[in-house]
Coordinates of C-alpha atoms in Angstrom, one line a residue:
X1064 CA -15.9 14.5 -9.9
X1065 CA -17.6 11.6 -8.6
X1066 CA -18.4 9.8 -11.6
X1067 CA -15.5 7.4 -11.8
X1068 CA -15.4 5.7 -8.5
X1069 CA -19.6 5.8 -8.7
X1070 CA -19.7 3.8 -12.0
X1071 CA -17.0 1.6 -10.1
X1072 CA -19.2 1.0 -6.6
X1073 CA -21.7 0.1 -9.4
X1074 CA -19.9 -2.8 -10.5
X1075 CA -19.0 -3.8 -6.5
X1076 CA -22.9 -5.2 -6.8
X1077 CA -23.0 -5.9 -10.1
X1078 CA -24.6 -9.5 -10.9
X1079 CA -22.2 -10.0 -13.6
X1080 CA -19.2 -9.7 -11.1
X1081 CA -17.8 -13.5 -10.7
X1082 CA -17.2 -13.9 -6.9
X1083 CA -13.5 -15.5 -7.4
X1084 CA -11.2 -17.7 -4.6
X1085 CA -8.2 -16.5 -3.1
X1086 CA -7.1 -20.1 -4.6
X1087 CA -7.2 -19.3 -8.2
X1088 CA -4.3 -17.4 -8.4
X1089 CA -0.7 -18.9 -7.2
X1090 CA 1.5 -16.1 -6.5
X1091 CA 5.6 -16.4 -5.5
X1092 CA 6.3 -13.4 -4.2
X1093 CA 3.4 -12.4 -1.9
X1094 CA 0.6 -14.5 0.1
X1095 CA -3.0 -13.8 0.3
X1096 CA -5.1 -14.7 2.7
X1097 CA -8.9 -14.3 4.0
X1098 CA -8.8 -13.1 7.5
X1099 CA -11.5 -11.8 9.8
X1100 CA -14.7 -13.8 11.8
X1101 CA -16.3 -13.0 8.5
X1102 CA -13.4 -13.8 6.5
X1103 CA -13.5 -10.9 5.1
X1104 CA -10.4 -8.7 5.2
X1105 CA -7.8 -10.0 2.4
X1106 CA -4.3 -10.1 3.9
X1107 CA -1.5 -9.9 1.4
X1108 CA 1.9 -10.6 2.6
X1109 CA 4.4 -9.1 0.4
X1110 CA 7.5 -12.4 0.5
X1111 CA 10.8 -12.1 -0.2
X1112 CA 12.3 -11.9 3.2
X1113 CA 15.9 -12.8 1.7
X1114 CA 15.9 -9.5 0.0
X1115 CA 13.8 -7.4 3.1
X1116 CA 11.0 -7.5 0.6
X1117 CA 12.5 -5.4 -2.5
X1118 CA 10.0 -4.3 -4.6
X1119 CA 10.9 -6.0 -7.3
X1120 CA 8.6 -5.9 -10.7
X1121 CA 7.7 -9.4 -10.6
X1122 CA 6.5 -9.1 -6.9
X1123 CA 4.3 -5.5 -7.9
X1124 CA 3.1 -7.3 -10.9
X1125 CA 1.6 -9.4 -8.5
X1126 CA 0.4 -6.9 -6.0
X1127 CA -1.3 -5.3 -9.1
X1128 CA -3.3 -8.5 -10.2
X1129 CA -4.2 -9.6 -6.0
X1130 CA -5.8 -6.3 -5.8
X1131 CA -7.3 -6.7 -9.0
X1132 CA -8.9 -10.0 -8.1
X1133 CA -9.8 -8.7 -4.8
X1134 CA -11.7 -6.1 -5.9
X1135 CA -13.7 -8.6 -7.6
X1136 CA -14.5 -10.4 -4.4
X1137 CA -18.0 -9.9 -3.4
X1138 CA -16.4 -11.3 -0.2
X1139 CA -13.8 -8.8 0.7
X1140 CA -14.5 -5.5 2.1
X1141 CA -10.9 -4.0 2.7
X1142 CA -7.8 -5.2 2.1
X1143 CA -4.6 -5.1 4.2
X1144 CA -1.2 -4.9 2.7
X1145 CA 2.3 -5.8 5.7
X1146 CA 5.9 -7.2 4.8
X1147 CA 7.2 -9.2 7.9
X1148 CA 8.4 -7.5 10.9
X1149 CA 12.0 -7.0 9.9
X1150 CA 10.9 -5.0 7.1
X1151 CA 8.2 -3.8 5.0
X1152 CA 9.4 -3.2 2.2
X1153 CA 13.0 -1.6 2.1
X1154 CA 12.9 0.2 -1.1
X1155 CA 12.7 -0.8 -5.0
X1156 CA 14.7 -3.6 -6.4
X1157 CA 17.7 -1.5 -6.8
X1158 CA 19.6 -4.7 -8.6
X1159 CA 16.7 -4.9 -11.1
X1160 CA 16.9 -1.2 -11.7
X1161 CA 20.2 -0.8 -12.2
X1162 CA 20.2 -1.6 -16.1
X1163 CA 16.9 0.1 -16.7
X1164 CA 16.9 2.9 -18.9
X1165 CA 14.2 6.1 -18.7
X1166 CA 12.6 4.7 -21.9
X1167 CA 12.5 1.3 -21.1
X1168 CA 10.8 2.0 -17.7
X1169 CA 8.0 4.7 -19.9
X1170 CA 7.3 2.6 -22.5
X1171 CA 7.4 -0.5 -20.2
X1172 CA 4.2 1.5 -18.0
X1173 CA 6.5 0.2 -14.8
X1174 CA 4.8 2.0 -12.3
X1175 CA 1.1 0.7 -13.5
X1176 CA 0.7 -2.0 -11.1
X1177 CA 1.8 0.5 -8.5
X1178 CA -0.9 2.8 -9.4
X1179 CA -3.7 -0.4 -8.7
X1180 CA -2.9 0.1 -4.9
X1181 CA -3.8 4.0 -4.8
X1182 CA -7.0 3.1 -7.2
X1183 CA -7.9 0.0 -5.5
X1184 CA -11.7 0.6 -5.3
X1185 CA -12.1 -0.8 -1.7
X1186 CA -9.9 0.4 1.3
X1187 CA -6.4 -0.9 1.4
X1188 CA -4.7 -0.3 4.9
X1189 CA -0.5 -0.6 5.7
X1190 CA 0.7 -2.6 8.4
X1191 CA 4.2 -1.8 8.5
X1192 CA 6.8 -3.3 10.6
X1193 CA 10.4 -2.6 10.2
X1194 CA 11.6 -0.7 7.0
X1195 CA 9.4 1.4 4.6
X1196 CA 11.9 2.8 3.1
X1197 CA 11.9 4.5 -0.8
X1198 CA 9.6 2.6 -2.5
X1199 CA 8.6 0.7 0.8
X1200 CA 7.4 4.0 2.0
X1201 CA 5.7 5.3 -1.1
X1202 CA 3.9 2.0 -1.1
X1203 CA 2.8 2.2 2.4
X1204 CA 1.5 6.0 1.5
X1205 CA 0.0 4.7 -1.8
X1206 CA -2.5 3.2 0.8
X1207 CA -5.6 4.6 3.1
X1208 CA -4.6 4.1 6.2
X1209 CA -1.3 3.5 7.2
X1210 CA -0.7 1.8 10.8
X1211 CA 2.7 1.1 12.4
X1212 CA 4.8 -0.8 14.9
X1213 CA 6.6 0.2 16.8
X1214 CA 10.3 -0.9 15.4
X1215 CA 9.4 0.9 12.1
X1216 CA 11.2 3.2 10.2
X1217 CA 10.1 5.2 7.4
X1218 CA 12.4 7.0 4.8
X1219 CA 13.1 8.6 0.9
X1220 CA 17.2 7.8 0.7
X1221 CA 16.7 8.2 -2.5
X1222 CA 19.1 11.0 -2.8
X1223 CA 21.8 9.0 -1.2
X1224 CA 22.0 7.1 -4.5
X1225 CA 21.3 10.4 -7.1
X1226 CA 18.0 10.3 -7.8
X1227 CA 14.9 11.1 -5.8
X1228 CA 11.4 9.6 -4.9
X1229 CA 9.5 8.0 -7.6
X1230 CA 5.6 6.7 -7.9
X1231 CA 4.5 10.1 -6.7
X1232 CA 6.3 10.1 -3.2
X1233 CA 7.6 13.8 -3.2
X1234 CA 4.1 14.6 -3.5
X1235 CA 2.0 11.8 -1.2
X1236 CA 4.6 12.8 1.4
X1237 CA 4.2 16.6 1.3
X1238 CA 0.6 15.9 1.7
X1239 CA 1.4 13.9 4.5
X1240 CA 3.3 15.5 6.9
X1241 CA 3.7 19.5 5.4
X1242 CA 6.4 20.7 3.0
X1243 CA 9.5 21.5 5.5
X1244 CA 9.5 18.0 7.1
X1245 CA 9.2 16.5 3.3
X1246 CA 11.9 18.6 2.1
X1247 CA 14.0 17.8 5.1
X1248 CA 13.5 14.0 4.7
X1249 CA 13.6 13.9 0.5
X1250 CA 16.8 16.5 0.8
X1251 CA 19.0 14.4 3.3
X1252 CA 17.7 10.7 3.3
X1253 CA 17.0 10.5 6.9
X1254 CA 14.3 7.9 7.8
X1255 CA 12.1 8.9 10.9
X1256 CA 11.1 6.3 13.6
X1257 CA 7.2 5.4 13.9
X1258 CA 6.5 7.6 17.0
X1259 CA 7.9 10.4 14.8
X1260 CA 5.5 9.3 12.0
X1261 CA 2.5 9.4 14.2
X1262 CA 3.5 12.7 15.5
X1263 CA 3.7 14.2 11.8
X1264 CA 0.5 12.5 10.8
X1265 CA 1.8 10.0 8.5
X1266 CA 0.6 7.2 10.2
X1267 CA -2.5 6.8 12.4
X1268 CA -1.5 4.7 15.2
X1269 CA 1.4 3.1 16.3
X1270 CA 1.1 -0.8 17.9
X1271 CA 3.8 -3.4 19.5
X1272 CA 5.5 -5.2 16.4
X1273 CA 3.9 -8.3 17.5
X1274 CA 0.2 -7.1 17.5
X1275 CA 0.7 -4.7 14.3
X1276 CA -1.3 -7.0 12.0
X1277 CA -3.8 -8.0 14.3
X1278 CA -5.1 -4.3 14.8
X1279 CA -4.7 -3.9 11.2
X1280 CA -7.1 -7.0 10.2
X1281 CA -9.8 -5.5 13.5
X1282 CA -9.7 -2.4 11.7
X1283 CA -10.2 -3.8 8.4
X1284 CA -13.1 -6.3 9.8
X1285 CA -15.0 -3.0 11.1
X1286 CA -14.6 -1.0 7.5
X1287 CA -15.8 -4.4 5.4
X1288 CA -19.1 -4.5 7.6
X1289 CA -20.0 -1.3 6.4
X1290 CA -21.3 -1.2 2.6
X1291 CA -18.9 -1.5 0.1
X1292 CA -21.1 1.2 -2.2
X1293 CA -20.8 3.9 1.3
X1294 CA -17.4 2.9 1.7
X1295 CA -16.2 3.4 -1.7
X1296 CA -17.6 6.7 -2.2
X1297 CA -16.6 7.8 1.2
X1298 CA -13.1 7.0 0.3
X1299 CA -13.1 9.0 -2.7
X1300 CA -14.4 12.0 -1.0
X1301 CA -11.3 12.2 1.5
X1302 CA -8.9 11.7 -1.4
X1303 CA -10.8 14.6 -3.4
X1304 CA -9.9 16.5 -0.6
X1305 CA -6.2 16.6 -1.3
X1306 CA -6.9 17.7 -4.5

């Protein structure tokens, strides 16, 4: 069962792996950024404030190919993924949505770049602020490790609009906090405050809004000085045990 991500810690030391700048792609809907005294923890900054950081297609096109290029980077040891401390991400691009059609979204693959962020080779820890909401919140669960601060909020109201979690959040969540709160929060929309999160175990720790991403990077700095190869495989153990 381990012959996937093996073949793909392979390639993390592979010579013919091109070591690639955070400069070579120009994104406009998210920032990256090398952080760390080793520089190396990417930061990617998901941007459209105006619209609390609606996950639009355009925007998780560009998640896709950031985490793409990151795993690339010989540099970068673990990624970290925050919106800005109003909000996260507070749900799919419902305006973007609303002409889509079942086919067009199946034959379009529209969830693929989502699926990069669960696959990413090297860890990818949530720093979420604010809301996390539908797709917000199955984004943030689509990662590792999922820190909070303190003013976040984390909910499915997908029901509230006739339809229910997409991109595997029915299931990510059961896993998360046990099948009665899941059903309770899926069933009636309600979001749950971070303290609450901690308590179910759907986060891991919960900071002041203003020192969120700062934790997040310190915990990133101490996974990417570990080897990548370890790290990798150690990763894919844990999520084997959700199977």
């Amino acid at each position: 069962m381990f012959r996937p991500i093996f073949l793909a810690a392979r390639q993390l030391k592979h010579p013919a792996i091109v070591k690639r700048g955070l400069a070579a792609a120009a994104y406009e809907n998210i920032l990256v950024e090398k952080k760390g005294a080793q520089q190396n923890v990417a930061l990617v900054t998901l941007n459209r404030p105006k619209a609390l950081n609606a996950l639009s297609s355009a925007l998780m096109s560009e998640v896709g190919q950031a985490i793409d290029a990151l795993n690339k980077d010989e540099s970068v040891g673990c990624i970290v993924i925050t919106g800005s401390e109003k909000a996260f991400a507070a749900g799919a691009d419902i305006k973007e949505m609303q002409n889509m059609t079942f086919a067009k979204c199946f034959t379009g693959n529209f969830l693929s770049h989502w699926d990069k962020v669960a696959q990413s080779i090297k860890p990818v820890i949530a720093a979420v602020n604010g809301y996390a909401l539908g797709g917000g919140c199955e984004l943030a669960m689509m990662c590792d490790i999922i820190y909070a601060g303190e003013n976040a909020k984390f909910g499915q109201p997908e029901i509230i609009l006739g339809t229910l979690p997409g991109a595997g959040g029915t299931q990510r969540l059961t896993r998360a906090i046990g099948k009665s709160r899941a059903m309770e929060m899926t069933l009636t929309g309600n979001q749950i405050t971070a303290a609450e999160a901690e308590k179910y175990g759907l986060v891991s720790k919960v900071f002041p809004t203003s020192q969120l991403v700062e934790e997040a990077i310190k915990l990133a700095e101490k996974i990417a000085s570990y080897s990548q190869v370890s790290v990798a495989l150690c990763k894919e153990s844990v999520n084997h045990g959700e199977d």
